[in-house]
């Protein structure tokens, strides 16, 4: 395994957060009860929409913190030492889109906020599509054995 030019815990935390966010995101749809996931020991919580929704928000806040930390490090020191790979740039754009669409979803869920149904569908489908695109990009990076977002200049 090659050593990365940035701390490994960042990659591990990112993967863990994205996996957990993907799981909780899909569990907000009625998939858990439909496919009897709630009947498995220890998985009954997946059928509680409001609990899963709150967990998704907490995980989203953790992802925002990690993205802000990486962005600050990039602007402060890494951009002089590192260069984004092609797949890294594509994934950065997709993650940025997920952050924006996720924040729009949070805004939409605030009390007293009413949006046009077409905007709501656009936000929802954009968010879901970007999750799928991130998964495809991760799979491509894994197959090509080039999962690093950045390399040394």
JSON list of C-alpha atoms in Angstrom, two decimals:
[
{"chain": "A", "resi": 1, "resn": "UNK", "atom": "CA", "xyz": [0.00, 0.00, 0.00]},
{"chain": "A", "resi": 2, "resn": "UNK", "atom": "CA", "xyz": [1.36, 3.39, -0.98]},
{"chain": "A", "resi": 3, "resn": "UNK", "atom": "CA", "xyz": [1.66, 6.08, 1.62]},
{"chain": "A", "resi": 4, "resn": "UNK", "atom": "CA", "xyz": [-0.61, 9.03, 1.12]},
{"chain": "A", "resi": 5, "resn": "UNK", "atom": "CA", "xyz": [0.68, 12.58, 1.30]},
{"chain": "A", "resi": 6, "resn": "UNK", "atom": "CA", "xyz": [-2.06, 13.45, 3.80]},
{"chain": "A", "resi": 7, "resn": "UNK", "atom": "CA", "xyz": [-3.03, 11.69, 7.05]},
{"chain": "A", "resi": 8, "resn": "UNK", "atom": "CA", "xyz": [-4.67, 8.27, 6.60]},
{"chain": "A", "resi": 9, "resn": "UNK", "atom": "CA", "xyz": [-7.27, 8.97, 9.28]},
{"chain": "A", "resi": 10, "resn": "UNK", "atom": "CA", "xyz": [-8.85, 11.57, 6.99]},
{"chain": "A", "resi": 11, "resn": "UNK", "atom": "CA", "xyz": [-9.47, 8.95, 4.30]},
{"chain": "A", "resi": 12, "resn": "UNK", "atom": "CA", "xyz": [-10.72, 6.39, 6.80]},
{"chain": "A", "resi": 13, "resn": "UNK", "atom": "CA", "xyz": [-13.08, 8.86, 8.48]},
{"chain": "A", "resi": 14, "resn": "UNK", "atom": "CA", "xyz": [-14.37, 10.05, 5.10]},
{"chain": "A", "resi": 15, "resn": "UNK", "atom": "CA", "xyz": [-15.11, 6.48, 3.98]},
{"chain": "A", "resi": 16, "resn": "UNK", "atom": "CA", "xyz": [-16.82, 5.68, 7.28]},
{"chain": "A", "resi": 17, "resn": "UNK", "atom": "CA", "xyz": [-18.93, 8.85, 7.17]},
{"chain": "A", "resi": 18, "resn": "UNK", "atom": "CA", "xyz": [-19.95, 8.37, 3.54]},
{"chain": "A", "resi": 19, "resn": "UNK", "atom": "CA", "xyz": [-20.89, 4.73, 4.18]},
{"chain": "A", "resi": 20, "resn": "UNK", "atom": "CA", "xyz": [-22.93, 5.65, 7.26]},
{"chain": "A", "resi": 21, "resn": "UNK", "atom": "CA", "xyz": [-24.58, 8.58, 5.47]},
{"chain": "A", "resi": 22, "resn": "UNK", "atom": "CA", "xyz": [-25.45, 6.34, 2.52]},
{"chain": "A", "resi": 23, "resn": "UNK", "atom": "CA", "xyz": [-26.98, 3.76, 4.85]},
{"chain": "A", "resi": 24, "resn": "UNK", "atom": "CA", "xyz": [-28.99, 6.28, 6.88]},
{"chain": "A", "resi": 25, "resn": "UNK", "atom": "CA", "xyz": [-29.99, 8.13, 3.71]},
{"chain": "A", "resi": 26, "resn": "UNK", "atom": "CA", "xyz": [-31.47, 5.00, 2.20]},
{"chain": "A", "resi": 27, "resn": "UNK", "atom": "CA", "xyz": [-33.10, 4.02, 5.50]},
{"chain": "A", "resi": 28, "resn": "UNK", "atom": "CA", "xyz": [-35.06, 7.30, 5.43]},
{"chain": "A", "resi": 29, "resn": "UNK", "atom": "CA", "xyz": [-36.91, 5.77, 2.52]},
{"chain": "A", "resi": 30, "resn": "UNK", "atom": "CA", "xyz": [-39.21, 2.98, 3.72]},
{"chain": "A", "resi": 31, "resn": "UNK", "atom": "CA", "xyz": [-36.66, 0.32, 2.77]},
{"chain": "A", "resi": 32, "resn": "UNK", "atom": "CA", "xyz": [-36.00, -1.05, 6.27]},
{"chain": "A", "resi": 33, "resn": "UNK", "atom": "CA", "xyz": [-39.55, -2.20, 6.91]},
{"chain": "A", "resi": 34, "resn": "UNK", "atom": "CA", "xyz": [-40.22, -3.18, 3.30]},
{"chain": "A", "resi": 35, "resn": "UNK", "atom": "CA", "xyz": [-37.26, -5.57, 3.22]},
{"chain": "A", "resi": 36, "resn": "UNK", "atom": "CA", "xyz": [-37.67, -6.77, 6.83]},
{"chain": "A", "resi": 37, "resn": "UNK", "atom": "CA", "xyz": [-34.39, -5.23, 8.00]},
{"chain": "A", "resi": 38, "resn": "UNK", "atom": "CA", "xyz": [-36.21, -4.16, 11.16]},
{"chain": "A", "resi": 39, "resn": "UNK", "atom": "CA", "xyz": [-36.77, -7.81, 12.09]},
{"chain": "A", "resi": 40, "resn": "UNK", "atom": "CA", "xyz": [-33.04, -8.51, 12.38]},
{"chain": "A", "resi": 41, "resn": "UNK", "atom": "CA", "xyz": [-31.72, -8.41, 15.94]},
{"chain": "A", "resi": 42, "resn": "UNK", "atom": "CA", "xyz": [-30.38, -4.94, 16.76]},
{"chain": "A", "resi": 43, "resn": "UNK", "atom": "CA", "xyz": [-31.73, -3.36, 13.58]},
{"chain": "A", "resi": 44, "resn": "UNK", "atom": "CA", "xyz": [-35.23, -2.31, 14.69]},
{"chain": "A", "resi": 45, "resn": "UNK", "atom": "CA", "xyz": [-34.02, 1.30, 14.93]},
{"chain": "A", "resi": 46, "resn": "UNK", "atom": "CA", "xyz": [-33.69, 1.42, 11.13]},
{"chain": "A", "resi": 47, "resn": "UNK", "atom": "CA", "xyz": [-37.49, 1.53, 10.86]},
{"chain": "A", "resi": 48, "resn": "UNK", "atom": "CA", "xyz": [-37.77, 4.67, 13.00]},
{"chain": "A", "resi": 49, "resn": "UNK", "atom": "CA", "xyz": [-37.71, 7.48, 10.43]},
{"chain": "A", "resi": 50, "resn": "UNK", "atom": "CA", "xyz": [-37.16, 10.31, 12.91]},
{"chain": "A", "resi": 51, "resn": "UNK", "atom": "CA", "xyz": [-34.26, 8.57, 14.67]},
{"chain": "A", "resi": 52, "resn": "UNK", "atom": "CA", "xyz": [-32.59, 7.69, 11.37]},
{"chain": "A", "resi": 53, "resn": "UNK", "atom": "CA", "xyz": [-33.18, 11.27, 10.16]},
{"chain": "A", "resi": 54, "resn": "UNK", "atom": "CA", "xyz": [-31.49, 12.70, 13.28]},
{"chain": "A", "resi": 55, "resn": "UNK", "atom": "CA", "xyz": [-28.55, 10.28, 12.91]},
{"chain": "A", "resi": 56, "resn": "UNK", "atom": "CA", "xyz": [-28.23, 11.36, 9.27]},
{"chain": "A", "resi": 57, "resn": "UNK", "atom": "CA", "xyz": [-28.09, 15.02, 10.35]},
{"chain": "A", "resi": 58, "resn": "UNK", "atom": "CA", "xyz": [-25.40, 14.30, 12.97]},
{"chain": "A", "resi": 59, "resn": "UNK", "atom": "CA", "xyz": [-23.35, 12.37, 10.42]},
{"chain": "A", "resi": 60, "resn": "UNK", "atom": "CA", "xyz": [-23.85, 15.19, 7.93]},
{"chain": "A", "resi": 61, "resn": "UNK", "atom": "CA", "xyz": [-22.52, 17.68, 10.48]},
{"chain": "A", "resi": 62, "resn": "UNK", "atom": "CA", "xyz": [-19.47, 15.45, 10.99]},
{"chain": "A", "resi": 63, "resn": "UNK", "atom": "CA", "xyz": [-18.93, 15.34, 7.22]},
{"chain": "A", "resi": 64, "resn": "UNK", "atom": "CA", "xyz": [-19.21, 19.14, 7.06]},
{"chain": "A", "resi": 65, "resn": "UNK", "atom": "CA", "xyz": [-16.54, 19.39, 9.77]},
{"chain": "A", "resi": 66, "resn": "UNK", "atom": "CA", "xyz": [-14.25, 17.02, 7.89]},
{"chain": "A", "resi": 67, "resn": "UNK", "atom": "CA", "xyz": [-14.78, 18.85, 4.59]},
{"chain": "A", "resi": 68, "resn": "UNK", "atom": "CA", "xyz": [-14.06, 22.20, 6.29]},
{"chain": "A", "resi": 69, "resn": "UNK", "atom": "CA", "xyz": [-10.93, 20.75, 7.92]},
{"chain": "A", "resi": 70, "resn": "UNK", "atom": "CA", "xyz": [-9.62, 19.41, 4.61]},
{"chain": "A", "resi": 71, "resn": "UNK", "atom": "CA", "xyz": [-10.50, 22.64, 2.77]},
{"chain": "A", "resi": 72, "resn": "UNK", "atom": "CA", "xyz": [-8.70, 24.73, 5.40]},
{"chain": "A", "resi": 73, "resn": "UNK", "atom": "CA", "xyz": [-5.63, 22.48, 5.24]},
{"chain": "A", "resi": 74, "resn": "UNK", "atom": "CA", "xyz": [-5.72, 22.61, 1.43]},
{"chain": "A", "resi": 75, "resn": "UNK", "atom": "CA", "xyz": [-5.82, 26.40, 1.39]},
{"chain": "A", "resi": 76, "resn": "UNK", "atom": "CA", "xyz": [-3.24, 26.76, 4.16]},
{"chain": "A", "resi": 77, "resn": "UNK", "atom": "CA", "xyz": [-0.55, 24.22, 3.25]},
{"chain": "A", "resi": 78, "resn": "UNK", "atom": "CA", "xyz": [-1.51, 21.34, 0.99]},
{"chain": "A", "resi": 79, "resn": "UNK", "atom": "CA", "xyz": [-2.12, 23.22, -2.26]},
{"chain": "A", "resi": 80, "resn": "UNK", "atom": "CA", "xyz": [1.58, 24.12, -2.38]},
{"chain": "A", "resi": 81, "resn": "UNK", "atom": "CA", "xyz": [2.65, 20.49, -1.89]},
{"chain": "A", "resi": 82, "resn": "UNK", "atom": "CA", "xyz": [-0.16, 18.46, -3.44]},
{"chain": "A", "resi": 83, "resn": "UNK", "atom": "CA", "xyz": [-1.96, 18.25, -6.77]},
{"chain": "A", "resi": 84, "resn": "UNK", "atom": "CA", "xyz": [-5.46, 16.84, -7.21]},
{"chain": "A", "resi": 85, "resn": "UNK", "atom": "CA", "xyz": [-5.72, 13.76, -9.39]},
{"chain": "A", "resi": 86, "resn": "UNK", "atom": "CA", "xyz": [-8.34, 13.64, -12.14]},
{"chain": "A", "resi": 87, "resn": "UNK", "atom": "CA", "xyz": [-10.57, 11.33, -10.12]},
{"chain": "A", "resi": 88, "resn": "UNK", "atom": "CA", "xyz": [-9.81, 13.40, -7.03]},
{"chain": "A", "resi": 89, "resn": "UNK", "atom": "CA", "xyz": [-11.08, 16.56, -8.69]},
{"chain": "A", "resi": 90, "resn": "UNK", "atom": "CA", "xyz": [-14.21, 14.78, -9.93]},
{"chain": "A", "resi": 91, "resn": "UNK", "atom": "CA", "xyz": [-14.93, 13.47, -6.42]},
{"chain": "A", "resi": 92, "resn": "UNK", "atom": "CA", "xyz": [-14.28, 16.89, -4.87]},
{"chain": "A", "resi": 93, "resn": "UNK", "atom": "CA", "xyz": [-16.86, 18.42, -7.22]},
{"chain": "A", "resi": 94, "resn": "UNK", "atom": "CA", "xyz": [-19.38, 15.68, -6.39]},
{"chain": "A", "resi": 95, "resn": "UNK", "atom": "CA", "xyz": [-18.79, 16.03, -2.62]},
{"chain": "A", "resi": 96, "resn": "UNK", "atom": "CA", "xyz": [-19.23, 19.81, -2.95]},
{"chain": "A", "resi": 97, "resn": "UNK", "atom": "CA", "xyz": [-22.51, 19.19, -4.79]},
{"chain": "A", "resi": 98, "resn": "UNK", "atom": "CA", "xyz": [-23.62, 16.78, -2.06]},
{"chain": "A", "resi": 99, "resn": "UNK", "atom": "CA", "xyz": [-22.83, 19.35, 0.63]},
{"chain": "A", "resi": 100, "resn": "UNK", "atom": "CA", "xyz": [-24.81, 22.05, -1.20]},
{"chain": "A", "resi": 101, "resn": "UNK", "atom": "CA", "xyz": [-27.77, 19.79, -1.97]},
{"chain": "A", "resi": 102, "resn": "UNK", "atom": "CA", "xyz": [-27.70, 18.42, 1.59]},
{"chain": "A", "resi": 103, "resn": "UNK", "atom": "CA", "xyz": [-27.77, 21.94, 3.03]},
{"chain": "A", "resi": 104, "resn": "UNK", "atom": "CA", "xyz": [-30.69, 22.76, 0.70]},
{"chain": "A", "resi": 105, "resn": "UNK", "atom": "CA", "xyz": [-32.50, 19.68, 2.03]},
{"chain": "A", "resi": 106, "resn": "UNK", "atom": "CA", "xyz": [-31.90, 20.85, 5.60]},
{"chain": "A", "resi": 107, "resn": "UNK", "atom": "CA", "xyz": [-33.24, 24.30, 4.68]},
{"chain": "A", "resi": 108, "resn": "UNK", "atom": "CA", "xyz": [-36.30, 22.73, 3.06]},
{"chain": "A", "resi": 109, "resn": "UNK", "atom": "CA", "xyz": [-37.03, 20.83, 6.27]},
{"chain": "A", "resi": 110, "resn": "UNK", "atom": "CA", "xyz": [-37.01, 23.93, 8.47]},
{"chain": "A", "resi": 111, "resn": "UNK", "atom": "CA", "xyz": [-40.35, 24.93, 9.98]},
{"chain": "A", "resi": 112, "resn": "UNK", "atom": "CA", "xyz": [-42.06, 27.65, 8.01]},
{"chain": "A", "resi": 113, "resn": "UNK", "atom": "CA", "xyz": [-40.12, 27.00, 4.80]},
{"chain": "A", "resi": 114, "resn": "UNK", "atom": "CA", "xyz": [-42.27, 26.23, 1.79]},
{"chain": "A", "resi": 115, "resn": "UNK", "atom": "CA", "xyz": [-40.71, 25.53, -1.57]},
{"chain": "A", "resi": 116, "resn": "UNK", "atom": "CA", "xyz": [-42.24, 24.84, -4.93]},
{"chain": "A", "resi": 117, "resn": "UNK", "atom": "CA", "xyz": [-42.70, 21.08, -5.41]},
{"chain": "A", "resi": 118, "resn": "UNK", "atom": "CA", "xyz": [-40.57, 21.20, -8.57]},
{"chain": "A", "resi": 119, "resn": "UNK", "atom": "CA", "xyz": [-37.67, 22.66, -6.53]},
{"chain": "A", "resi": 120, "resn": "UNK", "atom": "CA", "xyz": [-38.12, 19.99, -3.87]},
{"chain": "A", "resi": 121, "resn": "UNK", "atom": "CA", "xyz": [-37.97, 17.22, -6.48]},
{"chain": "A", "resi": 122, "resn": "UNK", "atom": "CA", "xyz": [-34.93, 18.82, -8.10]},
{"chain": "A", "resi": 123, "resn": "UNK", "atom": "CA", "xyz": [-33.10, 19.02, -4.76]},
{"chain": "A", "resi": 124, "resn": "UNK", "atom": "CA", "xyz": [-34.03, 15.44, -3.81]},
{"chain": "A", "resi": 125, "resn": "UNK", "atom": "CA", "xyz": [-33.08, 13.90, -7.15]},
{"chain": "A", "resi": 126, "resn": "UNK", "atom": "CA", "xyz": [-29.87, 15.92, -7.37]},
{"chain": "A", "resi": 127, "resn": "UNK", "atom": "CA", "xyz": [-28.82, 14.71, -3.93]},
{"chain": "A", "resi": 128, "resn": "UNK", "atom": "CA", "xyz": [-29.61, 11.07, -4.74]},
{"chain": "A", "resi": 129, "resn": "UNK", "atom": "CA", "xyz": [-27.92, 11.27, -8.15]},
{"chain": "A", "resi": 130, "resn": "UNK", "atom": "CA", "xyz": [-24.76, 12.77, -6.66]},
{"chain": "A", "resi": 131, "resn": "UNK", "atom": "CA", "xyz": [-24.61, 9.95, -4.09]},
{"chain": "A", "resi": 132, "resn": "UNK", "atom": "CA", "xyz": [-24.79, 7.43, -6.93]},
{"chain": "A", "resi": 133, "resn": "UNK", "atom": "CA", "xyz": [-22.14, 9.30, -8.94]},
{"chain": "A", "resi": 134, "resn": "UNK", "atom": "CA", "xyz": [-19.83, 9.37, -5.90]},
{"chain": "A", "resi": 135, "resn": "UNK", "atom": "CA", "xyz": [-20.28, 5.62, -5.55]},
{"chain": "A", "resi": 136, "resn": "UNK", "atom": "CA", "xyz": [-19.46, 5.05, -9.23]},
{"chain": "A", "resi": 137, "resn": "UNK", "atom": "CA", "xyz": [-16.38, 7.30, -9.00]},
{"chain": "A", "resi": 138, "resn": "UNK", "atom": "CA", "xyz": [-15.22, 5.42, -5.90]},
{"chain": "A", "resi": 139, "resn": "UNK", "atom": "CA", "xyz": [-15.68, 2.13, -7.74]},
{"chain": "A", "resi": 140, "resn": "UNK", "atom": "CA", "xyz": [-13.73, 3.42, -10.75]},
{"chain": "A", "resi": 141, "resn": "UNK", "atom": "CA", "xyz": [-10.93, 4.60, -8.44]},
{"chain": "A", "resi": 142, "resn": "UNK", "atom": "CA", "xyz": [-10.87, 1.22, -6.73]},
{"chain": "A", "resi": 143, "resn": "UNK", "atom": "CA", "xyz": [-10.76, -0.71, -10.02]},
{"chain": "A", "resi": 144, "resn": "UNK", "atom": "CA", "xyz": [-8.02, 1.56, -11.40]},
{"chain": "A", "resi": 145, "resn": "UNK", "atom": "CA", "xyz": [-6.15, 1.31, -8.09]},
{"chain": "A", "resi": 146, "resn": "UNK", "atom": "CA", "xyz": [-5.91, 5.09, -7.98]},
{"chain": "A", "resi": 147, "resn": "UNK", "atom": "CA", "xyz": [-8.02, 6.02, -4.99]},
{"chain": "A", "resi": 148, "resn": "UNK", "atom": "CA", "xyz": [-5.89, 8.97, -3.85]},
{"chain": "A", "resi": 149, "resn": "UNK", "atom": "CA", "xyz": [-7.53, 12.37, -4.19]},
{"chain": "A", "resi": 150, "resn": "UNK", "atom": "CA", "xyz": [-4.16, 14.12, -4.30]},
{"chain": "A", "resi": 151, "resn": "UNK", "atom": "CA", "xyz": [-0.54, 13.27, -5.00]},
{"chain": "A", "resi": 152, "resn": "UNK", "atom": "CA", "xyz": [2.71, 15.05, -4.22]},
{"chain": "A", "resi": 153, "resn": "UNK", "atom": "CA", "xyz": [3.74, 17.70, -6.77]}
]
